[in-house]
Coordinates of C-alpha atoms in Angstrom, one line a residue:
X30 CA 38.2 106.6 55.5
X31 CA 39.4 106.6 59.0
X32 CA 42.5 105.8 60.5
X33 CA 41.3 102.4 62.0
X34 CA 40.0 101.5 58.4
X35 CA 43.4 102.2 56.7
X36 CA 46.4 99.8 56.7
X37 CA 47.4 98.7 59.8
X38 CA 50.4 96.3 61.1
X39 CA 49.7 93.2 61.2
X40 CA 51.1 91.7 64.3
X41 CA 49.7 93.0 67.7
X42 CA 53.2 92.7 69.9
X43 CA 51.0 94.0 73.0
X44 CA 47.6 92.5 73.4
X45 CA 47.5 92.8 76.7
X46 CA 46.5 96.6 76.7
X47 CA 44.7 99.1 74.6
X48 CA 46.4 98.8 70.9
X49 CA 44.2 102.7 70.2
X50 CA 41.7 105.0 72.0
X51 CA 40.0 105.3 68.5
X52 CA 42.3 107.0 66.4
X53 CA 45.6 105.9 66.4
X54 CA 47.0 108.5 63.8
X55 CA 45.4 111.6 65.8
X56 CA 46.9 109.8 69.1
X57 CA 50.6 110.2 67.3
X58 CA 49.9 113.7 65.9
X59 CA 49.2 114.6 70.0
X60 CA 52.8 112.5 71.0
X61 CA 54.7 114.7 68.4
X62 CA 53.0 118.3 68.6
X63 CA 51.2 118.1 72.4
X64 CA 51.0 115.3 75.0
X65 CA 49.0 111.2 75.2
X66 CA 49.5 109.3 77.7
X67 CA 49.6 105.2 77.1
X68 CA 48.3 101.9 79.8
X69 CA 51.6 99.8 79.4
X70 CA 50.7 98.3 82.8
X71 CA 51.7 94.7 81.0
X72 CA 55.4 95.7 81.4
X73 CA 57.1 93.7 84.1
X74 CA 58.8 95.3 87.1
X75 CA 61.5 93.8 89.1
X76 CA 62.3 96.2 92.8
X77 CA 65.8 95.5 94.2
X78 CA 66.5 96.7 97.9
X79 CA 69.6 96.4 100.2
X80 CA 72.8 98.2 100.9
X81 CA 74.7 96.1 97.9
X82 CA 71.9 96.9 95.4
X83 CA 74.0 99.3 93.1
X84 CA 77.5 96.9 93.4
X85 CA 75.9 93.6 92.9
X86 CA 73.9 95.0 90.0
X87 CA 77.3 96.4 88.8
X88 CA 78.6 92.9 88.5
X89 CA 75.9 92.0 86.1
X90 CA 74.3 94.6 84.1
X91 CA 75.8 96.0 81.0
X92 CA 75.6 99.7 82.4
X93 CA 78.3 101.3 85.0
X94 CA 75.8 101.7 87.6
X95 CA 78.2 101.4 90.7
X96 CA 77.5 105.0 91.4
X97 CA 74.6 105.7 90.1
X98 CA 73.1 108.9 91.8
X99 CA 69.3 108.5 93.8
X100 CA 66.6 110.2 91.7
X101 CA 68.3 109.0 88.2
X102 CA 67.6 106.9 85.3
X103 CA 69.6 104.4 82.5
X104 CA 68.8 101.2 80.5
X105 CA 70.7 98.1 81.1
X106 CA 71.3 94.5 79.5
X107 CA 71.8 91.1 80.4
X108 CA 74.0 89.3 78.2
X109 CA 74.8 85.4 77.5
X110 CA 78.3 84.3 77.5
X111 CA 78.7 85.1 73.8
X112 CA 77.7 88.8 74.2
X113 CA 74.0 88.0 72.3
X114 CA 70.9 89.9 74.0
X115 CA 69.6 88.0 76.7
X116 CA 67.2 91.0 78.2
X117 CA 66.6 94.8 78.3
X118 CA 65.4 96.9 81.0
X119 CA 64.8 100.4 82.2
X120 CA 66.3 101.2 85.5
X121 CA 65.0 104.1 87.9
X122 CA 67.3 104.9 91.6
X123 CA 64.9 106.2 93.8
X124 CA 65.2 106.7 97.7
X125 CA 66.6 103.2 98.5
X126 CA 65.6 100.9 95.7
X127 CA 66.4 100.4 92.2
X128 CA 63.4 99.6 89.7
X129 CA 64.2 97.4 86.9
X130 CA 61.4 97.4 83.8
X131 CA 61.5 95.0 80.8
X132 CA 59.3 93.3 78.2
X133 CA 56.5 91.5 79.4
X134 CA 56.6 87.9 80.9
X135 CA 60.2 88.4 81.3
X136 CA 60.4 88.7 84.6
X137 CA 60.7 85.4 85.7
X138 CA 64.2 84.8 84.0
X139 CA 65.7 87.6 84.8
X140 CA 64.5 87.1 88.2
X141 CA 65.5 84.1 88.1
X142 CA 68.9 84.6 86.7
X143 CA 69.2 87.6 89.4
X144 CA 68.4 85.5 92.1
X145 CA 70.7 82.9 91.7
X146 CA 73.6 85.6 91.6
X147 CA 73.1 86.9 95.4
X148 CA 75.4 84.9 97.1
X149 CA 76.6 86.8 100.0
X150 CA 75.1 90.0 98.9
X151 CA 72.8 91.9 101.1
X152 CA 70.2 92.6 98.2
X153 CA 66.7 91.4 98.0
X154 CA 65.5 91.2 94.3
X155 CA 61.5 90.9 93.8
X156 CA 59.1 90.7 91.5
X157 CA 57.0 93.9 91.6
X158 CA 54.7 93.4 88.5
X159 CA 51.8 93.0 90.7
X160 CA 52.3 96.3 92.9
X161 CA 53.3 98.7 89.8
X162 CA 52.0 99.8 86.5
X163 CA 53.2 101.5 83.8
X164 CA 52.1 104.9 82.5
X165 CA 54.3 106.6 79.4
X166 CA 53.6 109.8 78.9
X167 CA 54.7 110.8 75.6
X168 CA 55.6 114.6 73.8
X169 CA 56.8 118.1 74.1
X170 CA 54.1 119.0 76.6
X171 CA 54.9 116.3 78.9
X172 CA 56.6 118.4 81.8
X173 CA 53.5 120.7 81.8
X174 CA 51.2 117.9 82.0
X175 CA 52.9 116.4 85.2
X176 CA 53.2 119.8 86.7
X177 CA 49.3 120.4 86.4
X178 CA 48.8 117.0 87.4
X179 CA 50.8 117.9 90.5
X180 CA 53.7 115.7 90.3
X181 CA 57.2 116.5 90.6
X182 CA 58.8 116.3 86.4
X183 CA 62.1 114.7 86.8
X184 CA 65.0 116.7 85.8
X185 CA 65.8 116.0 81.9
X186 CA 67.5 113.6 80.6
X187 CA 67.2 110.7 82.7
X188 CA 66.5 111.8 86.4
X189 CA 63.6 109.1 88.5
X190 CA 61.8 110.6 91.3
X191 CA 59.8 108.7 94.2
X192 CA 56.2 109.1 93.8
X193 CA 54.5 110.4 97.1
X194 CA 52.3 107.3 97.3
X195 CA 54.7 104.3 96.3
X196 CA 57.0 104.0 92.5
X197 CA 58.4 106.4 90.6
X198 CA 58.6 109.1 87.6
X199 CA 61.4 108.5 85.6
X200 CA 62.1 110.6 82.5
X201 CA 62.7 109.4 79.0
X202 CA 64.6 110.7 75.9
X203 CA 62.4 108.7 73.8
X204 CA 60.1 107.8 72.0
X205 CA 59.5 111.4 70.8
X206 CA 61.0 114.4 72.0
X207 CA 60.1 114.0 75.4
X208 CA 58.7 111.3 77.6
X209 CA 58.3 110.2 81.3
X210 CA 57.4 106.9 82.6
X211 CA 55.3 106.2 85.7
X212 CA 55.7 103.1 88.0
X213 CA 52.5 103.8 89.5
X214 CA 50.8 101.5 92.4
X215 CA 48.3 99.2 90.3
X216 CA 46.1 99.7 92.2
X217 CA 46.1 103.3 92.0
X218 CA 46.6 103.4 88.2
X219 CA 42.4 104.4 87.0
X220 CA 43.1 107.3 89.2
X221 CA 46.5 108.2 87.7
X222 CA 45.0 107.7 84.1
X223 CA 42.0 109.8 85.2
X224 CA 44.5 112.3 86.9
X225 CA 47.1 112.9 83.6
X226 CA 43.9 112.8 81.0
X227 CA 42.4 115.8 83.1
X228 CA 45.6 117.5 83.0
X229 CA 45.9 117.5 79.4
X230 CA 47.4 114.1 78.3
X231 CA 45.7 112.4 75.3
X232 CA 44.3 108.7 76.2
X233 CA 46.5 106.7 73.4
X234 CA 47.5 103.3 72.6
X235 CA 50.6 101.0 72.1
X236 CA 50.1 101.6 68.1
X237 CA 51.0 105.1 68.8
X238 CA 53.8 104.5 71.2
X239 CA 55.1 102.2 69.1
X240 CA 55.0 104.2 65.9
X241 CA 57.1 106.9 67.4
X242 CA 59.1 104.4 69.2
X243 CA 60.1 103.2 65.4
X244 CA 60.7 106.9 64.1
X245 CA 63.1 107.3 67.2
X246 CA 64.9 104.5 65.6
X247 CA 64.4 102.6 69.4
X248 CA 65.2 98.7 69.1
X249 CA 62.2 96.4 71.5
X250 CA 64.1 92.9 72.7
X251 CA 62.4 90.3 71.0
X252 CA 60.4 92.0 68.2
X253 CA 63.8 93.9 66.9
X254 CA 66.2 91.5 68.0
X255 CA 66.9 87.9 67.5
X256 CA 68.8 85.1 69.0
X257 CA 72.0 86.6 67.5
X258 CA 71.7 89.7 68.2
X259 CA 74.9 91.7 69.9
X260 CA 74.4 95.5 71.3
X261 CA 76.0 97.2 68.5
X262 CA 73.7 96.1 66.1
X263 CA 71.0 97.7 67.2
X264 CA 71.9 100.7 68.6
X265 CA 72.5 100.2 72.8
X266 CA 76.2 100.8 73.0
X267 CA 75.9 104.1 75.5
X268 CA 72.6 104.0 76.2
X269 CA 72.5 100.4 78.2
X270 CA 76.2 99.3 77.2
X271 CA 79.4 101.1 79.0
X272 CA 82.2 100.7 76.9
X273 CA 85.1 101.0 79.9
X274 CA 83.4 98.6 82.5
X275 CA 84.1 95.4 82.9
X276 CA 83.0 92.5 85.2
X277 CA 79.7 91.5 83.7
X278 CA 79.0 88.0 81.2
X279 CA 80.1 89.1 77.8
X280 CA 81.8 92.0 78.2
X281 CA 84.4 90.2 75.9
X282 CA 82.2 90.1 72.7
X283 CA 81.6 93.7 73.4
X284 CA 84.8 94.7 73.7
X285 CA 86.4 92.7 71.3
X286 CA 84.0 94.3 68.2
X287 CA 84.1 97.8 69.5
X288 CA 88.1 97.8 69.4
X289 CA 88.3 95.6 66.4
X290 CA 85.9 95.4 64.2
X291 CA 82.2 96.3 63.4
X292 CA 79.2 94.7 63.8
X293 CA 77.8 92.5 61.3
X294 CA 74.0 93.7 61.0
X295 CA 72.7 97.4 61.7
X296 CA 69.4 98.6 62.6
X297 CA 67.9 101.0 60.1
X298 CA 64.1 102.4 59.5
X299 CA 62.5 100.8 56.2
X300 CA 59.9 103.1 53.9
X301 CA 57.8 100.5 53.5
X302 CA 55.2 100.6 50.2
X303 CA 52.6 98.2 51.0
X304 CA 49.6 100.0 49.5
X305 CA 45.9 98.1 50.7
X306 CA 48.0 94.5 51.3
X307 CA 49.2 93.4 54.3
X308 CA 52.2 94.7 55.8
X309 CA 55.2 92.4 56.9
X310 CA 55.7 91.1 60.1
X311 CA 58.1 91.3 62.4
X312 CA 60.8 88.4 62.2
X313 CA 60.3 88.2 58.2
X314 CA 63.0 88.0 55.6
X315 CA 64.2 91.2 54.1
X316 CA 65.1 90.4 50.4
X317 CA 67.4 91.3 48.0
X318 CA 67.6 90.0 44.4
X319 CA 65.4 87.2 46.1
X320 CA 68.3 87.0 48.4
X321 CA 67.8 87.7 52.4
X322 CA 69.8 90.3 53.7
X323 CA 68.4 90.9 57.3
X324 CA 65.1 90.3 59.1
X325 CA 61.8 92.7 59.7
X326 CA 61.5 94.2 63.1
X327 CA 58.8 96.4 64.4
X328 CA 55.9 97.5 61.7
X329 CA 54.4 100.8 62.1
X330 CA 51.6 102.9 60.0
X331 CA 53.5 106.3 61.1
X332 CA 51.2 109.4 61.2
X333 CA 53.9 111.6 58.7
X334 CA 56.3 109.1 56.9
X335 CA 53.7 106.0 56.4
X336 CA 54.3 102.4 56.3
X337 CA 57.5 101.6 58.0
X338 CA 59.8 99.2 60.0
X339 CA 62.6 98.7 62.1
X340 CA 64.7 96.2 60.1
X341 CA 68.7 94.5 61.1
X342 CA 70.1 94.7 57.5
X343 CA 73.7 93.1 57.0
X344 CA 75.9 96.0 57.3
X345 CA 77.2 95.1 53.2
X346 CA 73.8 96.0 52.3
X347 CA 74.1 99.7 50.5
X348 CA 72.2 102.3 51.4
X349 CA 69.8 102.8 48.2
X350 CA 69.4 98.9 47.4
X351 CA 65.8 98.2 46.1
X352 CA 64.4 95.7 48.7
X353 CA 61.4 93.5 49.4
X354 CA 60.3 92.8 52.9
X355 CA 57.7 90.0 54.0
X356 CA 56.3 86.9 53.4
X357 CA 53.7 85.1 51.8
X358 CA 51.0 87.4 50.8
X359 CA 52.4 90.1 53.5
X360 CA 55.2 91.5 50.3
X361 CA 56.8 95.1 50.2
X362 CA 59.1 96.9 48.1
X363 CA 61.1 98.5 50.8
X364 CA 63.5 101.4 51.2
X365 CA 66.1 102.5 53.8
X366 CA 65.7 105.8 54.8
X367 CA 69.4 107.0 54.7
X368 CA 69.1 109.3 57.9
X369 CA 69.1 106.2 59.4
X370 CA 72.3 105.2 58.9
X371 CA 75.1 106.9 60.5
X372 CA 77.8 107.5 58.2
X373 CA 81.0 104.9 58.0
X374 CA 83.8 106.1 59.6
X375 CA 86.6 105.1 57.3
X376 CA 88.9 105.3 60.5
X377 CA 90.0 101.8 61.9
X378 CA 88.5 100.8 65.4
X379 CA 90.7 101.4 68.7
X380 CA 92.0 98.0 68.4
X381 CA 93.0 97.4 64.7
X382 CA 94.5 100.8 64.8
X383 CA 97.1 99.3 67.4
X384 CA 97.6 96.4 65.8
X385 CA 98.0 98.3 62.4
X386 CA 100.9 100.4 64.3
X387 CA 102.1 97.5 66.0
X388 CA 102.6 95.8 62.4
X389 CA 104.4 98.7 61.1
X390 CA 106.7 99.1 63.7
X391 CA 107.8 95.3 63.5

């Protein structure tokens, strides 16, 4: 039996590109031990120029960017007034403009939304979809790939270079153990894929991406995340939220739970046993004893640990409860994998702590 004949997710969150090169399993082995490289040219790309770039961006992103170095990297939100999820990007500096990546056919939002924000600003936001591609090339061999390819490897973690010929090389901490994104001109992008396959990268698809993607325990807007969904659910609280800024919409919400309380869901990795049947989808129910507890995220076939998914459990759900994910005919008994859970600290937050003192003392 071959990989492409063996259980696969259901739901194809990317259709747009190459889901596998034929052999998705082999193309995850090569992300984990070697190098692949993966067409996620659907992604959209937002370029902002002008001397105010990095202050007005300040203003509204979720990330202390105000002094963010040229050649480096960081992810970002937008939130609603509530502190919910409104979008995620990646954000590369490089030379005088700042590159802004998120989900596909969410550009025009958050465009949209950025637009209406410049006021007096000397920034010029624009949609760059149609000039840049993305290339993710994913593993331990990633730096040595790049270097044969000829292109400069941006310094580890999160440094962005300018390429010679237009976009930019921005390094990744995930999925994997290494991983660099390429803004690449579009049309320039054949001869980049032709380029980084010569120098050693493995032509591989979004299935692989997104199966280490899942083992990284990486949330994706919209497939991980729903309409409730607050940063420290799911994992972005450092990564695309700073704690000490302020001066963006919901900073409240994310201040307020980080100093007083905890969040009511968590994201966690599911062992999923699904056998020949169908695997769940993402946005179905996570049950236990026939209750629902959370909500199916990302579904992977992962090369080493099987079936999985990302899942937002409520954060009462213990750790070794016997759970069903799916719907329909698309039924698992599911596990959490307790390495995915941090461990509770029994400390109070920041804020009750205070309050706590404050109570004694009166």
């Amino acid at each position: 039996m071959t990989s492409t004949d063996q259980t696969l997710p259901g739901a194809d969150s990317d259709p747009q590109v190459p889901a596998h090169r034929g052999d998705p399993l082999a193309e995850q082995r090569a992300m984990a031990r070697t190098a692949a490289v993966v067409d996620r040219g659907h992604r959209g790309v937002i370029a902002v120029t002008g001397e105010d770039r990095l202050s007005w961006l300040h203003l509204l992103l979720s990330q202390h960017v105000s002094e963010l170095p040229s050649d480096t990297g960081t992810e970002a939100l937008i939130l609603d007034i509530n502190g919910r999820v409104l979008h995620h990007m990646v954000v590369a500096h490089a030379q005088d403009t700042v590159y802004l990546d998120t989900e596909p056919g969410d550009v025009p939002e958050l465009l949209g939304y950025l637009q209406k924000m410049v006021f007096w600003s000397k920034v010029e936001p624009r949609d760059a979809t149609d000039e840049l591609a993305v290339l993710s090339i994913v593993g331990p061999a990633t730096a040595d790939v790049l270097a044969k390819a000829g292109c400069a490897v941006p310094a580890a973690p999160h440094g962005a270079l300018a390429l010679p010929d237009g976009g930019v090389a921005r390094r990744m901490t995930w999925p994997g153990t290494d991983a660099v994104d390429l803004l690449v001109p579009r049309d320039a992008q054949a001869a980049w894929w032709e380029r980084l396959t010569a120098a050693g990268a493995r032509p591989a698809g979004t299935m692989a991406f997104e199966a280490m993607r899942v083992e990284s325990l990486r949330p994706r807007l919209h497939v991980d995340t729903d309409d409730r969904t607050i940063p420290h659910e799911v994992g972005w609280i450092g990564s695309a939220v700073h704690l000490t800024k302020g001066c963006y919409r919901g900073q409240e919400t994310v201040a307020r739970v980080a100093n007083l309380g905890r969040p009511p869901r968590r994201l966690v990795l599911l062992h999923l046993d699904g056998g020949d049947e169908r695997l769940p989808l993402p946005g179905d129910p996570v049950l236990r004893d026939g209750r629902p507890v959370g909500r199916v995220g990302t579904v992977a076939l992962h090369h080493e640990l099987g079936p999985v998914a990302l899942a937002l459990l409520k954060r009462s759900v213990p750790v070794d409860a016997e759970l069903v994910a799916g719907a329909e005919d698309r039924v698992a008994p599911a596990a959490v994998d307790p390495s995915s859970v941090p461990p509770e600290d029994d400390a109070p937050p920041p804020g009750r702590a205070a309050q706590m003192r404050g109570g004694l003392r009166g």
